[in-house]
XYZ file of C-alpha atoms in Angstrom:
681
model
C 30.785 10.517 -21.504
C 27.145 10.009 -20.523
C 25.063 6.982 -19.519
C 21.628 5.914 -20.666
C 20.956 4.146 -17.310
C 23.300 5.746 -14.772
C 21.380 4.072 -11.912
C 23.226 0.807 -12.652
C 26.472 2.467 -11.567
C 25.371 2.009 -7.942
C 26.257 -1.649 -8.435
C 29.929 -0.661 -8.421
C 29.743 -0.732 -4.627
C 29.395 -4.520 -4.907
C 33.066 -4.601 -5.923
C 33.905 -4.302 -2.251
C 32.706 -7.898 -1.660
C 35.531 -9.757 -3.517
C 38.051 -7.283 -2.112
C 36.929 -8.028 1.463
C 37.019 -11.764 0.806
C 40.522 -11.422 -0.545
C 41.815 -9.340 2.359
C 40.278 -11.427 5.129
C 40.874 -14.933 3.974
C 39.939 -17.370 6.853
C 41.627 -20.391 5.337
C 43.204 -22.695 8.095
C 46.737 -24.084 7.713
C 47.860 -27.479 9.174
C 51.223 -27.752 11.006
C 53.573 -30.469 9.739
C 56.778 -31.328 11.652
C 59.817 -31.911 9.577
C 63.405 -32.713 10.594
C 65.239 -30.268 8.369
C 63.346 -27.076 7.435
C 65.957 -24.935 5.647
C 65.166 -26.200 2.172
C 61.449 -26.475 3.027
C 61.297 -22.844 4.177
C 62.771 -21.710 0.845
C 60.195 -23.726 -1.123
C 57.332 -22.516 1.071
C 58.253 -18.846 0.649
C 58.428 -19.241 -3.134
C 55.020 -20.952 -3.158
C 53.388 -18.274 -1.023
C 54.694 -15.533 -3.358
C 53.235 -17.286 -6.425
C 49.908 -17.894 -4.733
C 49.611 -14.237 -3.705
C 50.388 -13.030 -7.235
C 47.881 -15.456 -8.714
C 45.167 -14.347 -6.263
C 45.846 -10.675 -7.010
C 45.590 -11.253 -10.789
C 42.398 -13.271 -10.372
C 40.973 -10.536 -8.155
C 41.852 -7.841 -10.659
C 40.362 -9.841 -13.530
C 37.206 -10.482 -11.522
C 36.873 -6.816 -10.546
C 37.410 -5.610 -14.112
C 34.901 -8.138 -15.417
C 32.316 -6.883 -12.928
C 33.148 -3.214 -13.617
C 32.719 -3.545 -17.374
C 29.581 -5.649 -16.967
C 28.002 -2.948 -14.778
C 29.108 -0.237 -17.245
C 27.617 -2.244 -20.121
C 24.225 -2.260 -18.338
C 24.553 1.516 -17.779
C 25.090 1.925 -21.580
C 27.812 4.572 -21.851
C 27.974 6.884 -24.870
C 29.637 10.075 -26.025
C 26.902 12.377 -27.424
C 27.036 13.541 -31.029
C 27.087 17.254 -31.750
C 23.269 17.345 -31.826
C 22.545 15.257 -28.719
C 21.940 16.294 -25.148
C 20.957 14.070 -22.273
C 19.007 11.399 -24.163
C 19.744 8.829 -26.844
C 16.152 8.991 -28.141
C 16.390 10.848 -31.441
C 13.482 12.420 -33.297
C 14.248 13.546 -36.832
C 12.342 16.248 -38.700
C 13.034 16.075 -42.443
C 12.133 18.753 -44.995
C 12.168 17.772 -48.668
C 11.814 20.789 -50.968
C 9.497 19.792 -53.819
C 8.805 23.244 -55.266
C 9.111 23.825 -58.988
C 12.660 25.180 -58.776
C 13.671 21.570 -58.020
C 12.806 20.674 -61.630
C 16.283 21.876 -62.655
C 18.743 19.203 -63.740
C 21.134 17.997 -61.034
C 23.492 15.069 -60.428
C 20.772 12.386 -60.339
C 18.252 13.692 -62.835
C 16.300 16.649 -61.486
C 17.109 18.198 -58.100
C 14.057 16.655 -56.442
C 15.148 13.173 -57.471
C 18.648 13.870 -56.141
C 17.319 15.047 -52.774
C 14.931 12.091 -52.522
C 17.839 9.675 -52.990
C 19.907 11.451 -50.340
C 16.952 11.551 -47.935
C 16.361 7.797 -48.331
C 20.053 7.132 -47.577
C 19.719 9.239 -44.451
C 16.601 7.446 -43.206
C 18.233 4.047 -43.739
C 21.001 5.057 -41.325
C 18.508 5.760 -38.514
C 17.632 3.280 -35.783
C 14.599 1.148 -36.551
C 12.564 2.620 -33.673
C 13.403 6.270 -34.371
C 10.464 8.657 -34.783
C 10.551 10.631 -38.041
C 8.381 13.411 -39.468
C 8.538 14.319 -43.160
C 7.647 17.819 -44.370
C 7.273 19.027 -47.938
C 6.604 22.463 -49.405
C 2.876 21.648 -49.230
C 2.919 21.522 -45.395
C -0.131 19.263 -45.381
C -1.861 18.422 -42.119
C -0.894 14.745 -42.581
C 2.773 15.743 -42.331
C 2.447 16.843 -38.706
C 2.867 13.352 -37.262
C 5.606 10.764 -36.744
C 6.268 7.657 -38.813
C 8.683 4.725 -38.843
C 11.649 4.520 -41.183
C 9.900 2.230 -43.659
C 6.829 4.438 -43.820
C 8.933 7.550 -44.345
C 10.865 5.940 -47.217
C 7.554 5.107 -48.926
C 6.369 8.686 -48.436
C 9.626 10.112 -49.802
C 9.239 8.048 -52.958
C 5.688 9.382 -53.492
C 6.552 13.085 -53.167
C 5.997 14.989 -56.413
C 6.335 18.629 -57.461
C 4.027 21.235 -55.971
C 3.175 24.759 -57.180
C 3.553 26.103 -53.658
C 6.574 28.313 -53.014
C 6.865 27.927 -49.227
C 9.393 30.097 -47.407
C 12.046 28.207 -45.425
C 11.158 30.187 -42.302
C 7.588 28.839 -42.511
C 8.903 25.271 -42.684
C 11.253 25.814 -39.730
C 8.405 27.305 -37.706
C 6.381 24.132 -38.291
C 9.339 21.997 -37.197
C 9.890 24.074 -34.064
C 6.236 23.656 -33.156
C 6.627 19.870 -33.476
C 9.651 19.896 -31.139
C 7.596 21.340 -28.263
C 5.167 18.427 -28.208
C 4.926 15.327 -26.062
C 8.487 14.193 -26.856
C 10.156 17.408 -25.746
C 12.696 15.380 -23.698
C 14.130 13.770 -26.841
C 16.937 14.932 -29.096
C 15.314 16.726 -32.022
C 17.244 17.041 -35.250
C 16.317 18.973 -38.391
C 17.352 17.772 -41.842
C 16.868 20.057 -44.850
C 17.074 18.918 -48.473
C 16.679 21.983 -50.684
C 18.376 24.215 -53.232
C 18.241 27.249 -50.874
C 16.772 29.699 -53.353
C 17.355 33.329 -52.411
C 13.713 34.184 -53.043
C 12.434 31.734 -50.395
C 15.396 31.443 -47.990
C 15.042 34.504 -45.800
C 15.774 34.035 -42.102
C 16.465 37.663 -41.156
C 13.393 37.915 -38.929
C 13.218 34.238 -37.952
C 13.568 33.824 -34.187
C 12.919 30.428 -32.603
C 14.790 28.211 -30.140
C 17.600 26.452 -31.918
C 17.392 22.852 -33.073
C 20.569 21.122 -34.350
C 20.288 21.312 -38.115
C 21.839 19.371 -40.972
C 21.277 20.395 -44.575
C 21.975 19.042 -48.020
C 22.069 21.679 -50.756
C 21.306 20.484 -54.263
C 22.798 22.546 -57.075
C 21.477 22.911 -60.625
C 23.848 22.050 -63.447
C 22.525 25.007 -65.474
C 21.859 28.080 -63.357
C 19.627 30.076 -65.692
C 15.969 30.595 -66.514
C 13.898 32.645 -68.944
C 10.242 33.191 -68.106
C 7.211 35.486 -68.402
C 6.456 36.929 -64.973
C 3.368 39.087 -65.627
C 0.849 40.231 -68.249
C -1.541 43.176 -68.322
C -3.726 45.430 -70.448
C -2.930 49.119 -70.492
C -6.631 49.935 -70.501
C -9.525 48.183 -68.746
C -11.742 48.764 -71.790
C -12.099 45.904 -74.265
C -14.261 46.503 -77.330
C -15.230 44.289 -80.222
C -13.312 44.833 -83.467
C -10.990 47.295 -81.754
C -7.224 46.612 -81.766
C -5.730 46.163 -78.318
C -2.290 45.371 -76.914
C -1.549 42.649 -74.400
C 1.612 43.636 -72.520
C 4.047 41.247 -70.880
C 7.380 41.263 -69.108
C 9.973 38.585 -69.797
C 12.844 37.886 -67.397
C 16.299 36.615 -68.285
C 17.898 34.975 -65.221
C 21.161 34.090 -66.946
C 24.555 35.620 -67.599
C 24.052 35.548 -71.362
C 21.890 37.892 -73.431
C 18.955 36.196 -75.156
C 18.194 37.296 -78.698
C 15.149 36.657 -80.880
C 13.137 34.810 -78.273
C 9.832 33.777 -79.806
C 6.796 34.777 -77.723
C 3.507 33.342 -78.959
C -0.056 34.353 -78.103
C -3.141 32.161 -78.208
C -6.565 33.798 -77.671
C -9.245 31.100 -77.569
C -7.686 29.288 -80.508
C -6.729 32.398 -82.468
C -2.987 32.958 -82.808
C -1.593 36.321 -83.931
C 1.918 36.445 -85.340
C 4.609 35.663 -82.711
C 6.695 38.443 -81.259
C 10.503 38.380 -81.308
C 12.047 39.704 -78.102
C 15.671 40.187 -77.025
C 16.615 40.443 -73.360
C 19.943 41.462 -71.879
C 21.696 39.244 -69.336
C 20.261 39.428 -65.800
C 17.611 41.814 -67.026
C 13.984 42.046 -68.150
C 12.170 43.358 -71.180
C 8.623 44.723 -71.564
C 6.862 44.225 -74.863
C 3.365 43.747 -76.301
C 1.412 41.872 -78.948
C -1.450 43.536 -80.789
C -4.634 41.652 -81.638
C -8.336 42.222 -82.304
C -11.331 40.410 -80.814
C -13.976 39.614 -83.418
C -16.532 37.880 -81.209
C -17.943 38.636 -77.745
C -17.615 36.329 -74.759
C -15.114 35.207 -72.133
C -11.681 34.874 -73.704
C -8.881 32.504 -72.655
C -5.385 33.771 -73.406
C -1.962 32.145 -73.142
C 1.443 33.726 -73.693
C 4.319 31.278 -74.163
C 8.096 31.398 -74.542
C 10.299 28.381 -75.320
C 13.236 27.809 -72.917
C 15.709 25.044 -72.162
C 15.771 24.827 -68.360
C 12.698 25.138 -66.134
C 9.429 24.597 -67.978
C 6.672 25.308 -65.454
C 6.875 29.084 -66.063
C 7.125 29.046 -69.871
C 3.409 29.853 -70.233
C 1.292 32.556 -68.648
C -2.496 32.220 -68.609
C -5.062 35.034 -68.471
C -8.757 35.528 -69.177
C -11.034 38.491 -69.843
C -14.486 39.262 -71.168
C -15.548 41.038 -74.343
C -19.076 42.440 -74.388
C -21.047 43.553 -77.386
C -22.892 46.158 -75.304
C -23.038 47.792 -71.890
C -26.470 47.999 -70.272
C -27.232 51.425 -68.811
C -30.210 52.608 -66.773
C -30.753 56.377 -66.649
C -33.193 57.296 -63.859
C -34.431 60.896 -64.124
C -36.802 63.074 -62.183
C -39.077 63.743 -65.177
C -39.181 63.504 -68.931
C -38.312 67.201 -69.153
C -34.902 66.763 -67.485
C -31.648 67.670 -69.159
C -30.956 64.991 -71.756
C -27.205 65.511 -72.051
C -26.276 62.027 -70.787
C -28.996 60.339 -72.826
C -27.751 62.040 -75.965
C -24.142 61.103 -75.137
C -24.945 57.403 -74.874
C -26.958 57.430 -78.079
C -23.832 58.152 -80.102
C -22.833 54.468 -80.190
C -25.079 51.376 -80.159
C -22.533 49.797 -77.818
C -24.188 51.842 -75.045
C -27.614 50.245 -74.533
C -29.235 53.019 -72.519
C -32.723 52.723 -71.015
C -34.415 55.826 -69.555
C -37.066 55.753 -66.844
C -38.538 58.196 -64.364
C -37.968 57.819 -60.625
C -41.658 57.554 -59.856
C -42.141 54.631 -62.251
C -38.843 52.749 -61.804
C -39.174 49.114 -60.703
C -36.902 46.318 -59.572
C -36.941 44.828 -63.067
C -35.494 48.073 -64.437
C -32.432 47.679 -62.199
C -31.887 43.995 -62.850
C -28.919 43.169 -65.085
C -27.822 46.793 -65.513
C -24.093 47.511 -65.410
C -24.350 51.302 -65.081
C -27.158 53.039 -63.175
C -27.274 56.843 -63.285
C -29.636 58.697 -60.978
C -29.843 62.232 -62.410
C -31.648 65.291 -61.108
C -33.290 63.407 -58.252
C -34.615 65.727 -55.535
C -34.977 62.758 -53.175
C -33.835 59.145 -53.077
C -36.995 57.068 -52.526
C -36.788 54.590 -49.666
C -37.343 51.680 -52.036
C -34.274 52.727 -54.028
C -31.923 52.098 -51.110
C -32.107 48.317 -51.379
C -32.181 48.389 -55.175
C -28.981 50.421 -55.363
C -27.234 48.303 -52.727
C -28.186 45.121 -54.577
C -26.860 46.578 -57.838
C -23.561 47.398 -56.116
C -23.452 43.875 -54.698
C -23.906 42.542 -58.231
C -20.894 44.559 -59.383
C -22.627 47.496 -61.081
C -21.539 51.126 -61.141
C -23.945 53.697 -59.691
C -23.588 57.413 -60.532
C -25.582 59.913 -58.451
C -26.194 63.472 -59.688
C -28.264 65.820 -57.475
C -30.946 68.153 -58.829
C -31.500 71.904 -58.542
C -33.797 71.456 -55.536
C -32.164 68.496 -53.814
C -33.417 67.539 -50.369
C -29.956 67.224 -48.803
C -31.332 65.675 -45.614
C -32.916 62.872 -47.606
C -29.800 62.348 -49.710
C -27.471 62.385 -46.720
C -29.344 59.568 -44.997
C -28.560 57.319 -47.938
C -25.021 58.641 -48.470
C -24.269 58.013 -44.817
C -25.336 54.369 -45.242
C -22.721 54.072 -47.997
C -20.075 55.899 -45.897
C -19.847 58.691 -48.470
C -19.518 62.457 -47.905
C -22.845 64.186 -47.392
C -24.162 67.165 -49.342
C -23.989 70.598 -47.759
C -26.377 73.466 -48.422
C -26.417 74.839 -51.963
C -23.597 77.338 -52.363
C -23.534 80.020 -55.067
C -19.828 80.529 -55.321
C -18.015 80.672 -58.625
C -14.928 78.555 -59.079
C -13.139 76.295 -61.489
C -12.353 72.587 -61.317
C -8.595 72.982 -61.514
C -7.849 69.543 -60.084
C -8.196 66.614 -62.486
C -7.084 63.135 -61.408
C -5.537 62.135 -64.713
C -3.573 59.252 -63.118
C -6.626 57.337 -61.918
C -7.057 53.952 -63.691
C -10.457 55.174 -64.911
C -8.668 57.302 -67.513
C -6.048 54.711 -68.442
C -5.697 54.737 -72.232
C -7.956 57.759 -72.768
C -5.139 60.250 -73.279
C -1.764 59.749 -74.924
C -0.312 62.228 -72.436
C -1.521 64.276 -69.505
C -3.920 67.030 -70.634
C -2.295 70.404 -70.150
C -3.135 74.010 -70.950
C -6.838 73.256 -71.219
C -9.606 75.503 -69.945
C -10.885 74.286 -66.587
C -14.630 73.566 -66.181
C -16.411 76.456 -64.480
C -18.799 75.998 -61.538
C -21.229 78.686 -60.322
C -23.330 76.740 -57.760
C -22.905 73.368 -56.063
C -23.531 71.330 -52.895
C -20.213 71.220 -50.979
C -19.211 67.659 -50.060
C -18.851 67.159 -46.302
C -15.631 65.161 -46.084
C -14.441 63.320 -42.955
C -11.430 61.133 -42.228
C -13.475 57.927 -41.964
C -14.588 58.068 -45.603
C -12.733 56.249 -48.356
C -12.978 57.648 -51.872
C -10.985 58.927 -54.844
C -11.362 62.461 -56.168
C -11.824 62.641 -59.951
C -12.465 66.401 -60.152
C -12.134 69.088 -57.538
C -11.467 72.725 -56.851
C -8.225 71.444 -55.360
C -7.072 68.039 -54.048
C -8.771 68.639 -50.675
C -12.059 70.097 -52.031
C -13.624 67.369 -54.200
C -16.419 67.933 -56.675
C -16.717 64.506 -58.266
C -15.664 61.409 -56.311
C -15.565 57.653 -56.858
C -15.676 54.947 -54.181
C -15.591 51.147 -54.169
C -18.606 49.637 -52.463
C -19.343 45.911 -52.200
C -18.477 44.482 -55.640
C -19.178 47.692 -57.549
C -18.458 51.415 -57.605
C -20.415 54.524 -56.711
C -19.777 57.960 -58.200
C -21.091 61.136 -56.602
C -21.162 64.605 -58.182
C -21.583 67.743 -56.061
C -23.900 69.555 -58.482
C -26.386 69.063 -61.324
C -25.134 68.642 -64.866
C -26.805 71.858 -65.977
C -25.576 75.073 -67.593
C -27.246 77.074 -64.804
C -24.812 75.485 -62.305
C -21.709 74.688 -64.392
C -20.441 74.286 -67.931
C -19.164 70.768 -67.298
C -21.494 69.191 -69.868
C -19.914 71.271 -72.629
C -16.383 70.392 -71.600
C -14.385 67.718 -73.416
C -13.620 65.963 -70.108
C -17.358 65.490 -69.475
C -17.790 63.146 -72.437
C -14.483 61.394 -71.744
C -15.422 60.797 -68.115
C -18.968 59.486 -68.579
C -18.084 57.359 -71.584
C -15.230 55.817 -69.629
C -17.524 55.279 -66.610
C -19.858 53.321 -68.896
C -17.033 51.357 -70.545
C -15.552 50.328 -67.189
C -18.863 49.749 -65.446
C -18.860 46.039 -66.192
C -18.088 43.664 -63.393
C -14.363 43.863 -62.686
C -12.866 40.362 -62.770
C -9.224 39.409 -62.184
C -7.092 38.942 -65.278
C -5.447 35.925 -63.599
C -4.935 34.355 -60.177
C -1.892 32.724 -58.576
C -2.036 29.200 -57.192
C -1.196 29.297 -53.498
C -2.379 32.863 -52.938
C -5.835 32.996 -54.514
C -7.961 35.842 -53.205
C -11.713 35.731 -52.757
C -13.549 36.189 -56.056
C -16.518 38.601 -56.085
C -19.627 37.222 -57.755
C -22.119 39.215 -59.801
C -24.650 36.391 -60.112
C -27.013 35.102 -57.482
C -25.933 31.670 -56.232
C -28.450 29.019 -55.309
C -27.196 26.973 -52.358
C -29.075 23.985 -53.739
C -27.042 24.237 -56.956
C -23.613 25.548 -55.877
C -20.913 26.806 -58.199
C -18.282 24.236 -59.249
C -14.671 24.943 -60.180
C -13.980 22.544 -63.050
C -10.995 21.538 -65.147
C -11.917 18.440 -67.136
C -8.390 17.775 -68.427
C -6.978 17.637 -64.885
C -9.971 15.856 -63.367
C -10.750 18.801 -61.075
C -14.272 19.416 -59.798
C -14.495 21.316 -56.512
C -17.153 23.410 -54.827
C -15.678 26.714 -53.558
C -16.929 28.107 -50.280
C -19.584 30.807 -50.670
C -19.173 33.913 -48.516
C -22.419 35.869 -48.651
C -22.650 39.056 -46.596
C -24.972 42.017 -46.693
C -22.624 44.008 -48.911
C -20.854 41.406 -51.017
C -21.003 37.906 -52.415
C -17.696 36.073 -52.912
C -16.212 32.647 -53.568
C -13.319 31.490 -51.381
C -10.730 28.999 -52.688
C -8.594 28.756 -49.549
C -9.922 25.321 -48.564
C -9.057 23.771 -51.938
C -5.647 25.192 -52.799
C -3.913 21.965 -51.820
C -5.783 20.276 -54.674
C -5.132 22.995 -57.278
C -1.730 21.926 -58.562
C -1.893 22.625 -62.304
C -1.879 25.986 -64.052
C -4.378 26.606 -66.834
C -8.017 27.519 -67.311
C -10.727 26.559 -64.814
C -14.436 26.990 -65.424
C -16.921 28.253 -62.866
C -20.083 26.289 -63.576
C -23.620 26.324 -62.229
C -26.580 24.428 -63.656
C -24.075 22.883 -66.125
C -23.484 26.321 -67.647
C -20.155 28.150 -67.661
C -20.470 31.419 -65.775
C -16.831 32.433 -65.852
C -13.331 31.196 -66.718
C -10.444 31.649 -64.277
C -6.815 31.654 -65.382
C -4.489 30.160 -62.764
C -0.707 30.550 -62.852
C 2.167 29.199 -60.793
C 3.900 31.461 -58.321
C 6.867 33.092 -60.082
C 9.012 33.147 -56.921
C 10.295 29.719 -57.943
C 11.399 31.107 -61.305
C 14.240 33.103 -59.769
C 16.864 30.367 -59.711
C 19.633 32.260 -57.935
C 20.610 30.288 -54.823
C 22.603 31.019 -51.686
C 26.214 29.939 -51.522
C 27.301 27.522 -48.799
C 28.742 30.440 -46.820
C 25.527 32.410 -47.249
C 23.502 29.471 -45.906
C 25.702 29.267 -42.827
C 25.455 33.034 -42.336
C 21.656 32.936 -42.676
C 21.408 30.399 -39.843
C 23.887 32.329 -37.689
C 21.888 35.536 -38.142
C 18.822 33.649 -36.916
C 20.756 32.515 -33.823
C 21.133 28.908 -35.011
C 24.798 28.030 -34.476
C 24.456 24.246 -34.851
C 23.934 24.055 -38.606
C 26.077 21.520 -40.434
C 26.166 20.706 -44.163
C 25.660 17.108 -45.240
C 27.987 16.035 -48.040
C 28.250 13.062 -50.370
C 31.435 10.982 -50.532
C 33.332 9.989 -53.666
C 30.894 7.161 -54.352
C 27.960 9.562 -54.170
C 26.609 8.328 -50.832
C 25.651 10.633 -48.005
C 28.112 10.954 -45.112
C 26.080 10.099 -41.999
C 28.739 9.026 -39.453
C 28.690 12.466 -37.891
C 25.067 11.939 -36.867
C 25.603 8.891 -34.679
C 26.474 8.881 -30.987
C 29.622 6.948 -29.951
C 28.128 4.062 -27.942
C 30.444 1.887 -25.799
C 28.171 -0.698 -24.151
C 29.176 -3.355 -26.691
C 32.877 -2.716 -25.986
C 32.159 -2.831 -22.262
C 30.430 -6.213 -22.621
C 33.305 -7.562 -24.713
C 35.861 -6.409 -22.140
C 33.826 -7.979 -19.339
C 33.803 -11.326 -21.157
C 37.512 -10.954 -21.869
C 38.389 -10.522 -18.207
C 36.155 -13.458 -17.241
C 38.144 -15.532 -19.723
C 41.407 -14.275 -18.184
C 40.176 -15.293 -14.750
C 39.300 -18.780 -15.995
C 42.681 -19.178 -17.651
C 44.480 -18.078 -14.490
C 42.575 -20.538 -12.360
C 43.029 -23.414 -14.783
C 46.615 -23.102 -15.921
C 48.386 -21.370 -13.026
C 49.226 -24.248 -10.734
C 50.158 -23.404 -7.145
């Protein structure tokens, strides 16, 4: 037993006062002479015995009345399992409002069930108790304390969120709250969640323990079918060319699903649906073929009809179809080898412009998606900024040295781009036996890995001076450690460097089948690389190819959802990006969002919900207990509902005895009064 105000117990020493008065009674007796005292002595002895007994009972009653009155002021209590030295309780409540709580439970969906249980809990708290309410959003407004009435209002207003917050993140926030200004109080954690396996991982969670109570909601139907990802096998999208959109569908149930209908919508055009069958607790990869007839930014949606969770039935994506790729071929003179020019003239899709180095201007570079600098003996100083700006705008730059390259001049520029420098011209015959077939550049070019082909022959080249600080991918090489043709990401674009001229005097690469395949694919993939889709809650920075005027910023707009935000612009020397981190709390609906500037649509982003919430498998009650024990939290207790459906909360309350003490004190005062009134001496 503990006391709220143990200092009142010092008053128990005052009990000595009535005891002393009783022991040292100074009452005077008068002597009366009587003739015969035998009978009188007998009566007197009986009277004295009764008086003594009465005084003792009155004294005991008085002492007990004082004892229990003092104890009542000291406020005795027996702590509950979660209480320490104080009766001041602070409750930290977590209400899981992620999309997995859309599943049907006992009281409608699981979120509604947990909200009802949480309200019952709050109503059992003392009126002056401090309470903090956390949701899966973990908003800044949640890191403060409220009264019971305020918390009930906030619980009622909680709605679903696309955020899939890990339980360890929530517990970390609660632990941080417990180390604040009320650290002397008894902190208690209350969790209302379904304890999904995908988000309930406490293996590496290590914080000081807080007594924890949890209510686990359980779905009536523990299954879900959803599309978890989509992709194109090839990054090249051409007009009037058939292409496959691939997708993976998950079956999170114990029953095989047959003839599921998967539909595709591409900017209003709907190819025939695809029928897919998926085994129990398995996944299936399939594709739908379609053809784009018009250029532009396309909005695509794949959908599957299910009967449980609905937030993940559709998957959104967007891409761009161009009717041409703009190429700038910068040569040393009009008499240069025209192999690349002739290659790009085979198809009007490749809009190739040729200019000489000495006459090239800034306007020539503007808007070009592929810039090839061929047979340049030197890189003019004015080209440095032009090339860097093109890379910042998302273009691809290919650099091919000439027969008489000034390696010192080239290496100054290559060093600025953190690329390998060119060594002195080496006349050493060899063959390019290494071909990086697995690089995404060649995705979809070959049905299978090219084998038994004749390797390109090289007679002279400028060896690339490779160091560990450089970051690039080898496309062709004499071997994996001796590159000949490399590709590197720089800013928002790519740069490709070849170790020798494309000339029969130096190699036969231009006559090789891989030459055409490589440079055509470089042109086809040179367009600005945009994400196929983004995930709400984990949106990365988006590179921008267009100049952004700070006076007319880019807006992220979704008219149907009433969304109109201005993303943060991050503009550095090498890149230009939009950041969405400051607005993700407001992005709560999947779908298509337009990037607008000057009232014109510059791009369309496809946003999807996090698929972690789609995996409905939950921990068992034993697994939940084990998870807390593994984290070192031994005081974790499940909250259960009784037969009437109400939450059992008696275990949360401390056993307080001050009311009983006050009642007993009054009782003994009444006993004393009765003794004095009705016990006649």
